[in-house]
XYZ file of C-alpha atoms in Angstrom:
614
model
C 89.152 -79.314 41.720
C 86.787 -82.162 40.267
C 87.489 -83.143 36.661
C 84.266 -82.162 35.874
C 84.228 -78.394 36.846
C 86.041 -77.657 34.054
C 83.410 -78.997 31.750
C 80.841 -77.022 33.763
C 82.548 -73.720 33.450
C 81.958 -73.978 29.776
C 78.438 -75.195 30.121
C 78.143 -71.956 32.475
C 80.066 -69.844 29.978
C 78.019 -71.116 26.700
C 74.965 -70.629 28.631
C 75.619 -66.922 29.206
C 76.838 -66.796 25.149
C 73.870 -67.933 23.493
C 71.866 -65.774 26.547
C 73.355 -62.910 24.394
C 72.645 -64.314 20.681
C 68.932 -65.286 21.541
C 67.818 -62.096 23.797
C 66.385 -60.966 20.091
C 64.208 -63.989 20.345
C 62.003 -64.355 23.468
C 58.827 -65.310 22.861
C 56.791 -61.638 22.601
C 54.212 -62.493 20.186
C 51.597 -65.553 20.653
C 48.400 -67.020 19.099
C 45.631 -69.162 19.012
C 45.254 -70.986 15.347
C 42.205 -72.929 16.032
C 38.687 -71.635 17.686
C 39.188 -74.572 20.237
C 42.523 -73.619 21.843
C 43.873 -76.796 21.246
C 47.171 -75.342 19.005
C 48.958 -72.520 20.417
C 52.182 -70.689 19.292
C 54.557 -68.591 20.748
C 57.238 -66.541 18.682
C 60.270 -63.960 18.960
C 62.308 -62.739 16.328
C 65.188 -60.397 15.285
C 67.004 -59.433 12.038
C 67.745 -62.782 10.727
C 65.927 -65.807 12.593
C 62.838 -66.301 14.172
C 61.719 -68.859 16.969
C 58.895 -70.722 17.807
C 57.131 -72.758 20.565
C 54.385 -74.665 19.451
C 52.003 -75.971 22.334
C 49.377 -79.051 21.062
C 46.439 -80.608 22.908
C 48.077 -84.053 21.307
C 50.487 -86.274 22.404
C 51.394 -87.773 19.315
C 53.010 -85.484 16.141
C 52.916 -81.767 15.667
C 52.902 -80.396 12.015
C 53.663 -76.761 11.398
C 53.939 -75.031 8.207
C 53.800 -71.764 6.030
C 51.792 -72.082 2.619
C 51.509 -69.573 -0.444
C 47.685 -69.561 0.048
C 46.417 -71.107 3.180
C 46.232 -74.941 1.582
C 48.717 -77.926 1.683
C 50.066 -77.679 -1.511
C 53.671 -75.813 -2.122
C 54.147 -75.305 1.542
C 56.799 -75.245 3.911
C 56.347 -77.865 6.660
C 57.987 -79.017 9.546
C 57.053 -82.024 11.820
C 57.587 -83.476 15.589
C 57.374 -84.247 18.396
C 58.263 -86.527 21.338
C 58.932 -90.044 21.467
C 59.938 -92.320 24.587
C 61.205 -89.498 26.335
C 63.209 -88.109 23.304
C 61.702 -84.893 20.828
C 62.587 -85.183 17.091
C 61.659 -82.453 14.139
C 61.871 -83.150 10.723
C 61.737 -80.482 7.875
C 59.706 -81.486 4.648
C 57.949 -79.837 1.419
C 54.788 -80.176 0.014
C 55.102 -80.455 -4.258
C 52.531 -78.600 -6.282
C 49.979 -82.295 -5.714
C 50.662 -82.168 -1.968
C 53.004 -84.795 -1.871
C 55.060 -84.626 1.330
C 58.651 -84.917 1.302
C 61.540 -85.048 3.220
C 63.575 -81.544 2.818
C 67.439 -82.474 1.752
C 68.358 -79.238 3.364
C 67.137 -79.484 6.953
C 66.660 -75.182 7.634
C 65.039 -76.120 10.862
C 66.830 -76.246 14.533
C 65.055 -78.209 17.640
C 65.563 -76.308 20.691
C 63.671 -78.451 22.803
C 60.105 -80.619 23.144
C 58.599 -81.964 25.737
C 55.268 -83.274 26.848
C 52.987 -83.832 29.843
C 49.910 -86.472 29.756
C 47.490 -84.129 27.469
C 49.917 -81.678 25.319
C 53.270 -81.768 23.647
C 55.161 -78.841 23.376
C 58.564 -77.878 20.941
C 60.206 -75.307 20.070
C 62.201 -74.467 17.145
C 64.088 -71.764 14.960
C 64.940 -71.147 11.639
C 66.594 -68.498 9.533
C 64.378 -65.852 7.923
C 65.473 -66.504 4.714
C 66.805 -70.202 4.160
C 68.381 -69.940 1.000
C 66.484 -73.288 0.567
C 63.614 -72.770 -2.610
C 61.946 -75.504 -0.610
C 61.527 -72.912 2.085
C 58.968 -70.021 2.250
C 61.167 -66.509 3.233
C 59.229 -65.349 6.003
C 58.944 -60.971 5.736
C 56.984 -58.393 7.016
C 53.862 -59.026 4.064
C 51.065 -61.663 5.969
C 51.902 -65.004 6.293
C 49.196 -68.716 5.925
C 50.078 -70.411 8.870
C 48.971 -74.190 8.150
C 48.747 -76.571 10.948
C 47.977 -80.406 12.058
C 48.017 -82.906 14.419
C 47.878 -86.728 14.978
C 47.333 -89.028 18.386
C 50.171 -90.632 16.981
C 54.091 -89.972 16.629
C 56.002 -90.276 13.197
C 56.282 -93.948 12.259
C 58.884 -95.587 10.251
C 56.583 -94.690 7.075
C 56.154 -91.450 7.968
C 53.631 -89.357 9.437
C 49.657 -90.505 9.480
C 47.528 -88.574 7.622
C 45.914 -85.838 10.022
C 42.165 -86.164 9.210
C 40.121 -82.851 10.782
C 42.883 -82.115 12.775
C 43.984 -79.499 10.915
C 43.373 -75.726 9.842
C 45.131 -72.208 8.414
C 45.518 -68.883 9.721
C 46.946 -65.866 8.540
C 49.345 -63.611 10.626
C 52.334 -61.164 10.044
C 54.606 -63.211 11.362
C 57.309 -59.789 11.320
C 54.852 -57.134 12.123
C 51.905 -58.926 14.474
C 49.880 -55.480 15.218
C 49.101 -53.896 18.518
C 48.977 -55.451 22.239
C 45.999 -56.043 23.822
C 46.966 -54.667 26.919
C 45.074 -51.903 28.892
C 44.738 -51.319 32.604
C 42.534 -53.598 34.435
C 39.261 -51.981 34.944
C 38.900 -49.682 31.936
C 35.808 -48.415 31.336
C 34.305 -49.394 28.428
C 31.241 -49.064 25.926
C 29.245 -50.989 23.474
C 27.791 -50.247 19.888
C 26.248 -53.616 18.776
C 23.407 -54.448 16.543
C 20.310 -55.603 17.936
C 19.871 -58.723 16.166
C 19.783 -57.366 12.566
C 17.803 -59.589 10.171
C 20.439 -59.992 7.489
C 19.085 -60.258 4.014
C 19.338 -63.301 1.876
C 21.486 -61.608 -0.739
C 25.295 -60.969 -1.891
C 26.216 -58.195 -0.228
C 24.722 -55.998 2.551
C 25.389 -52.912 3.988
C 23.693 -51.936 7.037
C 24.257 -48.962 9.294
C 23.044 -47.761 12.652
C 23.321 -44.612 14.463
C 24.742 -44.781 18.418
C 25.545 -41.825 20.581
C 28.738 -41.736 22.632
C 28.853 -41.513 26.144
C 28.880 -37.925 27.578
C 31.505 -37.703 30.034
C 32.164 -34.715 31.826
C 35.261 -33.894 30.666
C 37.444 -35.228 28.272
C 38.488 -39.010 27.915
C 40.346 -40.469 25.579
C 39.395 -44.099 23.799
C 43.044 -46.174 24.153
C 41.170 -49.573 22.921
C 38.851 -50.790 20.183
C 37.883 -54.438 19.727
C 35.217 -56.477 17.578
C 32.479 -57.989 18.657
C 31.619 -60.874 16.327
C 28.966 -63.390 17.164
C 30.047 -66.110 17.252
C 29.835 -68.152 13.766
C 29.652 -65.234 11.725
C 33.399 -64.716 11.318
C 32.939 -65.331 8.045
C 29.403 -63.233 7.232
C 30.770 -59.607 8.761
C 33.288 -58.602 6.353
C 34.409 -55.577 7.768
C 33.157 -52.102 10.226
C 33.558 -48.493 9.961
C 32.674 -46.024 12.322
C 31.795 -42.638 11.088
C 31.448 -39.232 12.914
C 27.804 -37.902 12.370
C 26.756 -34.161 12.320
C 26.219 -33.044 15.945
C 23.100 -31.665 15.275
C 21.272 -35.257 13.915
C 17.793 -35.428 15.008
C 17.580 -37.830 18.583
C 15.071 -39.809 16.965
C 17.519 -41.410 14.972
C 19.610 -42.850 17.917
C 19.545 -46.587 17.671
C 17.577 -47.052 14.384
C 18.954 -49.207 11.997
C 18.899 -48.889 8.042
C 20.024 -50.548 5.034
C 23.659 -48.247 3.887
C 23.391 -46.781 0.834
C 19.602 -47.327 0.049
C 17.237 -44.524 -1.734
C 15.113 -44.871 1.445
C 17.610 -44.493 4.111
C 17.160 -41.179 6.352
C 18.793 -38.011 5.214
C 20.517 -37.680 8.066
C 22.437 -40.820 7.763
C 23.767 -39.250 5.337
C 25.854 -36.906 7.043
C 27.901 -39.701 8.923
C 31.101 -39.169 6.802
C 34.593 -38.831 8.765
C 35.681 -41.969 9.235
C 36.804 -42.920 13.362
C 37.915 -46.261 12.982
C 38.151 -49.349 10.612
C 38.042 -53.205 11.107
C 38.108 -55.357 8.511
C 37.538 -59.264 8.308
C 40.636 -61.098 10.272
C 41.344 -58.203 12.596
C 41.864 -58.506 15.744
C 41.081 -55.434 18.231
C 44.083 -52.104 18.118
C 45.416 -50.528 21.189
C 46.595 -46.707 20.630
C 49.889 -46.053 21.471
C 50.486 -44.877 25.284
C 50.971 -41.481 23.567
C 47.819 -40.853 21.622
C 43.678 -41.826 22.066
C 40.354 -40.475 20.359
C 39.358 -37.767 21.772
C 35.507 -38.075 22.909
C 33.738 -35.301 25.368
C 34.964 -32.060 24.034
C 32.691 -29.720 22.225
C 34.758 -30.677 18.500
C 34.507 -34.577 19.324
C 32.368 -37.370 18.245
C 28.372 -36.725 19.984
C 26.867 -39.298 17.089
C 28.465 -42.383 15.199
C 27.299 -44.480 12.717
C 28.131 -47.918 12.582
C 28.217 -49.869 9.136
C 28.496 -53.259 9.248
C 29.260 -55.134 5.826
C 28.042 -58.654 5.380
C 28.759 -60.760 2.591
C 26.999 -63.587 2.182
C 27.668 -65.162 -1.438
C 25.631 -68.635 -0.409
C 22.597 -66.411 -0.250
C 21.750 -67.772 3.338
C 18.106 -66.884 4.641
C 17.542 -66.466 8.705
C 20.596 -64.762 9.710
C 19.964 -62.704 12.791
C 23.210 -60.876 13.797
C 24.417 -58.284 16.637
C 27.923 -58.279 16.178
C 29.459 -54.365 16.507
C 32.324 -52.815 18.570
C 33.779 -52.612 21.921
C 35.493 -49.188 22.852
C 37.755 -48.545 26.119
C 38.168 -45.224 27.022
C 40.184 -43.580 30.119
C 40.239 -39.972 31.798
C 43.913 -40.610 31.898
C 44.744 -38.000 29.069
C 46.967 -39.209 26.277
C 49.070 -36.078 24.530
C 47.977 -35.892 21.308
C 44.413 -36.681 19.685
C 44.112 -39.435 17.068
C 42.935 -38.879 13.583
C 41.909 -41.137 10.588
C 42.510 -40.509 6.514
C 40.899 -42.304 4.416
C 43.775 -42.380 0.984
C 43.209 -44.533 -2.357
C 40.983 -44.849 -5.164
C 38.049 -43.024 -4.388
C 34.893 -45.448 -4.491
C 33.204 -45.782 -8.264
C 32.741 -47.662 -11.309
C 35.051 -45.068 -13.391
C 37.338 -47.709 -11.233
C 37.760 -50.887 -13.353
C 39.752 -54.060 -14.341
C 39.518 -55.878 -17.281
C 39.284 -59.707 -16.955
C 41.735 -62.112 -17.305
C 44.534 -60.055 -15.995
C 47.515 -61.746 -13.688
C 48.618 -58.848 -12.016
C 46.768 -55.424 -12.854
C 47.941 -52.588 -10.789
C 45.521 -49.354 -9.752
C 47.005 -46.134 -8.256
C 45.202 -43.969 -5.283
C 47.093 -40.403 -5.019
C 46.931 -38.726 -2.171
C 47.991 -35.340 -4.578
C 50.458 -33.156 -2.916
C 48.185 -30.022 -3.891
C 45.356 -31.575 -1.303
C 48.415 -32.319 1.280
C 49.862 -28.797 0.743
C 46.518 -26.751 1.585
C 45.309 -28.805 4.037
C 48.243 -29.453 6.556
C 49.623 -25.821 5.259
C 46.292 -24.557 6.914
C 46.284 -27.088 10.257
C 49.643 -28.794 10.795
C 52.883 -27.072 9.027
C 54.670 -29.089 10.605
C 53.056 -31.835 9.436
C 50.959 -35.513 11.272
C 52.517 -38.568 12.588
C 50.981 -41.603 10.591
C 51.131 -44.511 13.662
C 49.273 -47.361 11.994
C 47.602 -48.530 8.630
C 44.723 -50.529 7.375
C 45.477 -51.941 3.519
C 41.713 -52.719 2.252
C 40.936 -54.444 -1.201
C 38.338 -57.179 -1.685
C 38.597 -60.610 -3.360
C 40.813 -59.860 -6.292
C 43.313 -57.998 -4.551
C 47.008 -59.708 -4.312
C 48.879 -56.708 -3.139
C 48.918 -53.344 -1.418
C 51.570 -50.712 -0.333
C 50.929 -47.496 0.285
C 53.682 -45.584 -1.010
C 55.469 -41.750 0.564
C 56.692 -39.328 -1.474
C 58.587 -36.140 -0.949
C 59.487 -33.458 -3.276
C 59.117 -36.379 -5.970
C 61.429 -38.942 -4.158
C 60.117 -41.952 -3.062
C 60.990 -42.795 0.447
C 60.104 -46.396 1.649
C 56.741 -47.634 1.905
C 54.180 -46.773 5.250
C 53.045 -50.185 4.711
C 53.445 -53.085 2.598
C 51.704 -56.498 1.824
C 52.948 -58.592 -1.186
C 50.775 -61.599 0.082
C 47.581 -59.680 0.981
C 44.473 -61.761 2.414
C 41.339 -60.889 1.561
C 40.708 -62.737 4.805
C 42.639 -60.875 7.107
C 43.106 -57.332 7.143
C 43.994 -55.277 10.255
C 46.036 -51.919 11.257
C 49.426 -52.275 11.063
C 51.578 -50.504 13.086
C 54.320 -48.606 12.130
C 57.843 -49.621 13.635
C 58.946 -46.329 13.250
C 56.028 -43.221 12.976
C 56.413 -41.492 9.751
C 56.184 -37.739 9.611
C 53.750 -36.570 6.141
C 54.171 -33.080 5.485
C 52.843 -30.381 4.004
C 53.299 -31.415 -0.336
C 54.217 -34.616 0.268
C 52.249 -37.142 -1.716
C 50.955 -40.865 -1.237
C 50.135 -43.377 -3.993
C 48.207 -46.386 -2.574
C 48.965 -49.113 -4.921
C 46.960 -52.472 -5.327
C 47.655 -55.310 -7.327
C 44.659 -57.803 -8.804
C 44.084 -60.962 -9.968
C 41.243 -61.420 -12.048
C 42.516 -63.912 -14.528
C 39.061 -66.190 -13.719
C 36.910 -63.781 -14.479
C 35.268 -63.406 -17.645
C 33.761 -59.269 -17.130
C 35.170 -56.518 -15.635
C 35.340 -56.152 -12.659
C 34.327 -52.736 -10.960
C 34.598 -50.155 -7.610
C 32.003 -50.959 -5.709
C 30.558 -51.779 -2.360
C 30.643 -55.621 -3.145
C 33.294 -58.264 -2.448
C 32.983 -58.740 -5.854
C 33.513 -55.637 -6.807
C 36.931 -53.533 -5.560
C 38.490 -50.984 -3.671
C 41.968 -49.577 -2.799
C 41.942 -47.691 0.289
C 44.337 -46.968 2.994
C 43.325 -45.862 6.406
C 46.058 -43.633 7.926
C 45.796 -43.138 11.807
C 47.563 -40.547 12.533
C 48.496 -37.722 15.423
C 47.717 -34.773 16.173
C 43.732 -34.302 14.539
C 43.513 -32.125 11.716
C 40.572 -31.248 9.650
C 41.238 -33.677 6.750
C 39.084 -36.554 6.342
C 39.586 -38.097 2.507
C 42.532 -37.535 0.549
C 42.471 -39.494 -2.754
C 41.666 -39.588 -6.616
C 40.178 -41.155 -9.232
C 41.105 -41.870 -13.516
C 38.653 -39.386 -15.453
C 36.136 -41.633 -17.446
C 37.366 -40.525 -21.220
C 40.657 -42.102 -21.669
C 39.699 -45.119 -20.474
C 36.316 -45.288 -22.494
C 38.432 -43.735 -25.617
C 40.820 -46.708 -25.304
C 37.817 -49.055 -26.471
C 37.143 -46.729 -29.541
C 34.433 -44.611 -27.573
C 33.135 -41.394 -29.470
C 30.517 -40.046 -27.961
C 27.870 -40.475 -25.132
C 24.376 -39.560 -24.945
C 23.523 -35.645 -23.536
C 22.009 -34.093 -21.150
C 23.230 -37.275 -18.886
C 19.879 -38.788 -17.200
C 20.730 -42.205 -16.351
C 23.508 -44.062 -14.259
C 25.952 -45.735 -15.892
C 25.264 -42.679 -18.497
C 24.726 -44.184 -21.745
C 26.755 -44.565 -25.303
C 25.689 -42.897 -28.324
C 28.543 -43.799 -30.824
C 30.234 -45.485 -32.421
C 27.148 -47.581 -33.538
C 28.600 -51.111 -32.234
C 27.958 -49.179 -28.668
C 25.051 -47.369 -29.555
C 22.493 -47.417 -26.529
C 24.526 -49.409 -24.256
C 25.849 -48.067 -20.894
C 29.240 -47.382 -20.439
C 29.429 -50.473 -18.453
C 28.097 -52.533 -20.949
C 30.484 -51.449 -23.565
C 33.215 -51.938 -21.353
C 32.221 -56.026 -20.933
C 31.434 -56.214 -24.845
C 34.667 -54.989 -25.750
C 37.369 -58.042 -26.208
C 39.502 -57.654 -23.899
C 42.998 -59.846 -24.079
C 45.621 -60.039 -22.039
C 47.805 -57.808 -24.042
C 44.965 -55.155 -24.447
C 44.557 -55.514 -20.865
C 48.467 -54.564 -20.217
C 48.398 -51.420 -22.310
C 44.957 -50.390 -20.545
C 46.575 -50.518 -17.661
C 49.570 -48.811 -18.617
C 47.140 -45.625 -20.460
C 45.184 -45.443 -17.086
C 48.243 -45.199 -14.538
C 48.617 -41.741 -16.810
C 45.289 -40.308 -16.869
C 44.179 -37.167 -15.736
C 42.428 -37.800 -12.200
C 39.641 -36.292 -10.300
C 40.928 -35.191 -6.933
C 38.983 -35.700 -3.440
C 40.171 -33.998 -0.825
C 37.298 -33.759 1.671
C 37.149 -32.030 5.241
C 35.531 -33.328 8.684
C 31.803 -33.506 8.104
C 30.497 -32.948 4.700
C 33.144 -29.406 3.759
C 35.436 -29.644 1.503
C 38.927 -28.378 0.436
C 39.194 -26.174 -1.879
C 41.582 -28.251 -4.758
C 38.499 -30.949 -4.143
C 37.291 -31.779 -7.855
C 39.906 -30.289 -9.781
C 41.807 -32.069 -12.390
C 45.431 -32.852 -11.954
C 47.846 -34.913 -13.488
C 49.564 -37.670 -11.982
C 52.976 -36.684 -11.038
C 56.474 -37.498 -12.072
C 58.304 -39.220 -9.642
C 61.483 -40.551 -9.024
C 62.280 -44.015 -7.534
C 63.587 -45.066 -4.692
C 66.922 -44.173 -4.374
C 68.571 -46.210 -2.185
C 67.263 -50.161 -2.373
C 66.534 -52.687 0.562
C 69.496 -54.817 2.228
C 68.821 -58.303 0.118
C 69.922 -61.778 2.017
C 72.641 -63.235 -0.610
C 72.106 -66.772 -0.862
C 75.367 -68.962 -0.364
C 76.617 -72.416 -1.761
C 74.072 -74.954 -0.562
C 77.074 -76.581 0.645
C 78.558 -74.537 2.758
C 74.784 -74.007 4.593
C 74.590 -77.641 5.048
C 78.151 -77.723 6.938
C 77.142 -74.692 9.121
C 73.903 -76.896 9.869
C 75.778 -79.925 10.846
C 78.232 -78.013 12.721
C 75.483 -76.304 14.382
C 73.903 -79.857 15.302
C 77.332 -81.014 16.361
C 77.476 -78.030 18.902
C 74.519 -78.952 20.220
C 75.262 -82.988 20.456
C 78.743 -82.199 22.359
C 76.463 -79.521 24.709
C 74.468 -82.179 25.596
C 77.038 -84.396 26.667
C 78.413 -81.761 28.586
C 75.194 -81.145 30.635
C 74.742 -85.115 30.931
C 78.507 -84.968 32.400
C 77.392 -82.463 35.228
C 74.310 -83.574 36.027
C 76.181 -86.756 37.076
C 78.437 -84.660 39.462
């Protein structure tokens, strides 16, 4: 037997070890960070590490790296590439002046690199959490991907400053939403706009009535995509597709109107279950193999109506846009029928959050009382919630939507403590979640308005805010909107509010005393009041305790019966069993594993040089 065999059994044995540690880790997930293609990544994960492979039209250095909100400063950063042959990765940090600096604790492992005469390509691994404060943890919430690139490898000085070659995008990282792939030759269907002449103003909502396709027998839709023009990624905000009455006058089909607008058609009006929701960042979702939306049955979608929300802050004139949606549907049957709910804060300016506030929290319900009649009545054995959409606008930081049962708190449907105003998409669900009959849901959102000097308010605006989670769920009931609302007088009471003007003939109704009001609107006196951090706090806290104003609406405009009835919130208990938490080791005893790990992977080497040379 050669000397060397030996040596080659354990190369053949190691091989087949770390075969079994990394089959967690193949690369399932992958995505394009620039418009261009030019910076591709690939990544697997499991319960404590993730990998990447990072694949660059360069053939110079490769920078990588995770960032608190999408720019260079405080970020996590990691840098390499291949040189004479040989690939090399460095981890650094980024201090709060975006300083770059070598990371004492080196928390990332190169697997391999290589490069051809146009693109370099490495791959690499790290632990979820690092134990390194220099490190970002990477969790489920989204995650600001920053990346660069240079012509040039790392010098003795360091790495060359990147110029344009660089850019951000935000992905879940732990949870990267549904696959794109359906069966090659799906059928499919368009509702665009037909170059919509968007008005030079804030904030625009314009909808447009389609009608389905009429099949002859039932089909289900397994696929539904945006179609954004290109360059307006930034202008349409986000699209909802609502169900229309069935019996909506023809001549409506195709006409476009400004949402929400005293002259809009009445029959617009009655386009109010909600089908489907994309919001700004989103890519398209792909229902389960198990469930589709139903369309061609006599109880299914005939007329939609598309709204399409544009926000255009710089006040840009000339914008002609026909973005809209692309839906897939099959007449291979799915077994169960897809539904949407629409939980949160309902819509309104009795919503509201005083200025100046670091992190101000509002509370949807989703009451048990509108969860007990309506799945009593349709589902007792309750729906299958697959997937969620968390929606906010520009001061929102944070969103869970929250499951209770019987007053327990059981863990969260979904969960984003980085949320991006700039990317919001379904989620799906690892596991499906079962809501019964008098369970209850609190979406939760946490704001940021400390640079703003007025309140801000529930509205239709970026500027202004929502709350909302979108619940797809199996099989269809007849519940459409399930959520609530603070009444108005303990929160205008808590700014010394006495009275307000009767009968009520304007909106926002108007203040009669106490005289330092007198005559303004309720809004008014709500941005004249002086509002401090500390008075903000106990607002907040009065609010979360209010009575609310329940909404618990049917398909179509009906409604169920505990809709507009008073409540209080209720008393829960907490969660009682907490999340498995990471603890964080000696420093020291991390850096030994590290270099032990690195000496593994030197003496490997020289094992595989040794046989190669057979």
């Amino acid at each position: 037997m050669s000397e060397n065999q030996p040596l080659c059994a354990l190369v053949f044995l190691t091989s087949l070890f770390c075969s079994t540690c990394s089959q967690g880790t193949r690369f399932v997930h992958s995505a394009a960070l620039d418009a261009d293609g030019r910076y591709n990544i690939k990544w697997g994960f499991d319960e404590s590490t993730i990998t990447f492979e990072v694949e660059v039209e360069t053939r110079g250095y490769i920078g990588f790296g995770l960032s608190p909100t999408g720019a260079m400063s405080s970020s996590d950063i990691v840098i390499g590439g291949v040189l004479n042959g040989s690939a090399y990765l460095m981890d650094y940090f980024t201090d709060s002046n975006r300083k770059v600096h070598k990371d004492p604790l080196q928390s990332y492992q190169l697997l391999y690199g290589r490069e051809n005469g146009t693109h370099t390509v490495l791959a690499f691994s790290r632990n979820l959490q690092t134990c390194d404060d220099n490190d970002k943890v990477i969790t489920g919430s989204t995650v600001r991907v920053i990346w660069a690139f240079h012509e040039e490898d790392v010098g003795v000085s360091g790495p060359v400053y990147h110029g344009m070659n660089r850019g951000r995008k935000s992905l879940r990282l732990l949870n990267p939403g549904s696959s794109s792939s359906i069966p090659a030759g799906t059928a499919f269907f368009d509702l665009q706009n037909e170059e919509v002449h968007v008005p030079h103003k804030d904030t625009t909502y314009w909808c447009q009535i389609f009608k389905f396709p009429e099949p002859k027998k039932k089909h289900h839709v397994i696929r539904i995509e945006p179609l954004i023009q290109k360059g307006h990624e930034n202008l349409v905000h986000h699209i909802l597709l609502y169900q229309c009455d069935s019996n909506l006058n023809k001549s409506e089909i195709n006409r476009g109107h400004e949402c929400y607008h005293p002259n809009m058609p009445d029959s617009f009006f009655t386009c109010e279950t909600v089908l489907f929701a994309w919001a700004i960042g989103g890519e398209g979702f792909t229902y389960p193999p198990h469930v589709g939306m139903s369309i061609g049955t006599s109880i299914d979608p005939v007329y939609v109506q598309m709204e399409i929300h544009f926000d255009n802050p710089s006040l840009q004139r000339g914008i002609v846009d026909s973005s809209g949606l692309r839906l897939y549907y099959s007449p291979s049957l799915r077994r169960y029928d897809a539904g949407v709910i629409e939980t949160g804060v309902w819509v309104s300016l009795y919503h509201m959050l005083p200025p100046g506030m670091q992190d101000y929290i509002t509370e949807g319900h989703c009451t048990q009382e509108c969860l007990q009649e309506s799945l009593d009545s349709e589902m007792p054995d309750g729906v299958h919630v697959f997937a969620v959409l968390l929606h906010a606008h520009l001061a929102g930081r944070a969103i869970r939507t929250r499951h209770f049962r019987q007053q327990v708190e059981l863990q969260p449907l979904a969960s984003d403590d980085q949320f991006d105003f700039n990317f919001q998409e379904f989620q799906p669900l690892r596991q499906e979640r079962i809501i019964l009959p008098g369970d209850s849901l609190i979406t939760e959102c946490k704001y940021n308005t400390k640079g703003r000097m007025n309140m801000t308010w529930g509205g239709l605006s970026t500027r202004d805010e929502m709350c909302l989670s979108y619940l797809l769920y199996y099989p269809r009931v007849n519940l459409a909107r399930c959520e609530s609302l603070p009444e108005i007088t303990g929160q205008l009471k808590f700014i010394g509010v006495k009275e307000i003007q009767e009968p009520v003939t304007t909106w926002p109704f108007v203040i009669k005393s106490p005289k330092k009001y007198s005559n303004l609107s309720f809004t008014e006196a709500m941005d004249k009041y002086k509002w401090t951090r500390k008075r903000g706090k106990a607002f907040n806290n009065i609010v979360r305790k209010l009575p609310m104003n329940v909404r618990c609406s049917k398909i179509g405009l009906d409604e169920w019966s505990i809709q507009g009835m008073i409540v209080s919130p209720p008393e829960l208990k907490l969660e009682q069993t907490s999340a498995a938490v990471v603890t964080c080791r000696n420093v020291s005893e991390i850096h030994c594993e590290s270099s032990l790990a690195l000496l593994f992977t030197a003496c490997l080497l020289l094992i595989l040089q040794t046989c190669f040379h057979l």
